[in-house]
Structures are given as structure tokens and as C-alpha cells.
PDB file of C-alpha atoms in Angstrom:
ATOM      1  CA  UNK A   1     -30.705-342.362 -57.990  1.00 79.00           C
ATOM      2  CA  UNK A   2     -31.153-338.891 -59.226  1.00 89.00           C
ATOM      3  CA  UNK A   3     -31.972-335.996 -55.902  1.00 85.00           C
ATOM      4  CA  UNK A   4     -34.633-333.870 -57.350  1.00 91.00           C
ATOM      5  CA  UNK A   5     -34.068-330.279 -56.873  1.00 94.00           C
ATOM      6  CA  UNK A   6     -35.378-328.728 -53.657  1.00 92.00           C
ATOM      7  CA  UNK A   7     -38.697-326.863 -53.486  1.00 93.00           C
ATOM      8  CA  UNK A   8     -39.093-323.195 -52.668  1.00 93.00           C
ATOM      9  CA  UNK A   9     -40.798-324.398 -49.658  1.00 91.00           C
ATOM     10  CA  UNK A  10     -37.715-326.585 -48.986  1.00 92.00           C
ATOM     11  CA  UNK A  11     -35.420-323.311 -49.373  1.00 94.00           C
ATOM     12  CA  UNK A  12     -37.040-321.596 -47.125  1.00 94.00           C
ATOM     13  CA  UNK A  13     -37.245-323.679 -44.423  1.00 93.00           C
ATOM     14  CA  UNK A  14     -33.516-323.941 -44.936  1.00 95.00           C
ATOM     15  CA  UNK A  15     -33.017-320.517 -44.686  1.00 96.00           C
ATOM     16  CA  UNK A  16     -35.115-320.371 -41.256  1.00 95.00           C
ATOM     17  CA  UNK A  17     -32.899-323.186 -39.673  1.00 96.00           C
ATOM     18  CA  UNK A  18     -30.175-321.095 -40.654  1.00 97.00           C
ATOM     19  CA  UNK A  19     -31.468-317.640 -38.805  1.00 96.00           C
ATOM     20  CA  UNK A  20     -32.610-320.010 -36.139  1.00 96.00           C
ATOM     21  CA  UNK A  21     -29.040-320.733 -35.774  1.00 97.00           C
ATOM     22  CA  UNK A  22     -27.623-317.699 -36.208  1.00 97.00           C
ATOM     23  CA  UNK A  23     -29.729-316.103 -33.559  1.00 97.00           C
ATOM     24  CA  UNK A  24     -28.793-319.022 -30.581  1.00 97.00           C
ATOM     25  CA  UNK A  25     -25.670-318.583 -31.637  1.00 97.00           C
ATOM     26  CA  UNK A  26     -25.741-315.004 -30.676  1.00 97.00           C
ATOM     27  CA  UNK A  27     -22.262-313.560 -29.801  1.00 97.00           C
ATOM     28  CA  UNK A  28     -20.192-316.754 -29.791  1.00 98.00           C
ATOM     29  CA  UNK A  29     -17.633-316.774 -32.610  1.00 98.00           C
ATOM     30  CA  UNK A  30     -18.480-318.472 -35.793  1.00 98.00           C
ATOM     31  CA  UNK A  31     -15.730-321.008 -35.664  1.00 98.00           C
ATOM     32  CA  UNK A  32     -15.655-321.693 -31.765  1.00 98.00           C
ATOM     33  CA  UNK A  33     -19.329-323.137 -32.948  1.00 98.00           C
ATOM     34  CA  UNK A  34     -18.350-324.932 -35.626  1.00 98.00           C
ATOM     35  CA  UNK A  35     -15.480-326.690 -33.903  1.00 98.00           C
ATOM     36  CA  UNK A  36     -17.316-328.420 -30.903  1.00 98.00           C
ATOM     37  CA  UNK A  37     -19.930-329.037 -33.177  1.00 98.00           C
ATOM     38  CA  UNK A  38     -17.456-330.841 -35.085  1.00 98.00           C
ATOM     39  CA  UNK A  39     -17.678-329.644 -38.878  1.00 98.00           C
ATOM     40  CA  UNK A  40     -15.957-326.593 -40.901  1.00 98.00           C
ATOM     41  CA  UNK A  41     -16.562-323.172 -40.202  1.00 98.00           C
ATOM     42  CA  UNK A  42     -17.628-323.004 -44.005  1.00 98.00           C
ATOM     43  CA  UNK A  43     -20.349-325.653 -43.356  1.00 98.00           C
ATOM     44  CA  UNK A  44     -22.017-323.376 -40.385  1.00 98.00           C
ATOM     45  CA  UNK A  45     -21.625-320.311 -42.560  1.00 98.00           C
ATOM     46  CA  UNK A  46     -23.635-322.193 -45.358  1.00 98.00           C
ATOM     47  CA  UNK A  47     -25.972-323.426 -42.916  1.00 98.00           C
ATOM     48  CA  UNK A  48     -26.546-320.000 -41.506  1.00 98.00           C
ATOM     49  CA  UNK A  49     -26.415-318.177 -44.838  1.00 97.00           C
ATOM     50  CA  UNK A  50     -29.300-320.489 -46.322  1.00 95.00           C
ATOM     51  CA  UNK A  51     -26.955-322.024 -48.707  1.00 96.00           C
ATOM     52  CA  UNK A  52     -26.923-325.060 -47.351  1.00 96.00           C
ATOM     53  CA  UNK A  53     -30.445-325.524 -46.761  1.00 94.00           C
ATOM     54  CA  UNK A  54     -30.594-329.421 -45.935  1.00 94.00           C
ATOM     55  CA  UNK A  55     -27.472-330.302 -43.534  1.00 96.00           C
ATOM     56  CA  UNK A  56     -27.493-333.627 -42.727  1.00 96.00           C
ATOM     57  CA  UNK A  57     -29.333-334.952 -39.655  1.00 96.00           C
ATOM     58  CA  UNK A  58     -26.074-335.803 -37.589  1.00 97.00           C
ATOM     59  CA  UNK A  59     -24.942-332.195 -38.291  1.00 98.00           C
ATOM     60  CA  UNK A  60     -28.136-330.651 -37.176  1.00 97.00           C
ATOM     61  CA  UNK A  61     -27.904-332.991 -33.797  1.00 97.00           C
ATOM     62  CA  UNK A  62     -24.300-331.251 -33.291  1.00 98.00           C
ATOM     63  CA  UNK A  63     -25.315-328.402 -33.268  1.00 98.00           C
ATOM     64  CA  UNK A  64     -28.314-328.392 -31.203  1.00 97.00           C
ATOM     65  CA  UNK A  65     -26.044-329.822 -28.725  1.00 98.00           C
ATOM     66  CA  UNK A  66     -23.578-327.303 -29.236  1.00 98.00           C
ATOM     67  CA  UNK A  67     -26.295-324.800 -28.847  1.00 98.00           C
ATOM     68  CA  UNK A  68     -28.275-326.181 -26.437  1.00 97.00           C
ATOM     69  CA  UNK A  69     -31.360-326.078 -28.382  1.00 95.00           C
ATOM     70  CA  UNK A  70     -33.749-328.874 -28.518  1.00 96.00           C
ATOM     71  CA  UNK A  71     -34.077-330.681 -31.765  1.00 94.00           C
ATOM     72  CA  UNK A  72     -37.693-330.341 -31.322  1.00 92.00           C
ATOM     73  CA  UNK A  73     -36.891-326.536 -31.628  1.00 91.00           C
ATOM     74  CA  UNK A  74     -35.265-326.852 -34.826  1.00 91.00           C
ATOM     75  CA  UNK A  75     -37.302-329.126 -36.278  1.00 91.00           C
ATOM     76  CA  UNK A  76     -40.630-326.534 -36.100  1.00 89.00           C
ATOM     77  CA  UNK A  77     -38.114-324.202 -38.862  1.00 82.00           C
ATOM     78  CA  UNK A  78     -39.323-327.323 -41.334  1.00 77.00           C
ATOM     79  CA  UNK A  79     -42.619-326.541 -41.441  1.00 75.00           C
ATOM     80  CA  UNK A  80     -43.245-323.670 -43.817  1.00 55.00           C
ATOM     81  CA  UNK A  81     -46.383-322.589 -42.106  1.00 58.00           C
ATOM     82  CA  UNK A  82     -44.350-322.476 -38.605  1.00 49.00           C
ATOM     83  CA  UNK A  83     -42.993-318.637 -39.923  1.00 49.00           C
ATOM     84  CA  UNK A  84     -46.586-317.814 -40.773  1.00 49.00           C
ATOM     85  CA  UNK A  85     -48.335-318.615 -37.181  1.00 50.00           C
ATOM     86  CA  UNK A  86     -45.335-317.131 -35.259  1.00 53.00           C
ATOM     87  CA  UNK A  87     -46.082-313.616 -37.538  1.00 50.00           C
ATOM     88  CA  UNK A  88     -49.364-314.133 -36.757  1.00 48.00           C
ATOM     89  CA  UNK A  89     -49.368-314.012 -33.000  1.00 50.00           C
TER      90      UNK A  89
END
């Protein structure tokens, strides 16, 4: 099965996950995150950076454990209108 290449609406919403978990990350260190989330610093700095714009589900439920933000939360940086209404108000 060939993966078709993302969308720029796919990017995107990658990229917002990634500020999204940037900014509940806040001052913690990079690696201390990655570690009891249980991947490689370089994954989270891909996530983060928006260069790795679809993590895979179990990684995403690490670290909104990690985090302590709800999935729910996270999931709202999918839908590329989310950035719009939040501008908006």
C-alpha cells in the first residue's frame, strides 16, 4: 500500500500539535519530556518542530499523559478551522 503524501491542511495541523506541545511543555527540559513519555528526544523535537506532523496515536497518548493534557485538547489542533475560530474570538 502506497501512503499518499500529506495535505497542506494535514501539515498544518501537525505543526499546531507541535506548538500545542511546545507551549504545555513550557519550562520542562526537552528530554525529561521525552523520557517519561517514553520515545527519543529527537522524536519530541520533530513533533514540536512540525516535522513530524503525524506521530502515531500511542505517542500522542504519552504525551498527553506526560503533559497532563487531555487528548480531547490535542485532538481540536486536527481541525484546520480550530486556529481560525480561536483568532477569531
Amino acid at each position: 500500500m502506497v501512503r499518499l503524501p500529506l495535505t497542506p491542511a494535514q501539515l498544518e495541523a501537525g505543526r499546531r500539535l507541535g506548538r500545542a506541545l511546545r507551549t504545555a511543555r513550557g519550562e520542562r527540559e526537552l528530554a525529561e519530556v521525552a523520557e517519561a513519555a517514553g520515545i527519543s528526544p529527537e522524536t519530541l523535537r520533530k513533533i514540536e518542530s512540525g516535522r513530524l506532523p503525524t506521530p502515531a496515536f500511542g505517542t500522542v497518548v504519552a504525551l498527553s499523559r506526560t503533559l497532563g493534557i487531555p487528548l480531547e485538547e490535542l485532538a481540536e489542533n486536527w481541525n484546520p478551522t480550530a486556529e481560525a475560530a480561536r483568532s477569531a474570538s
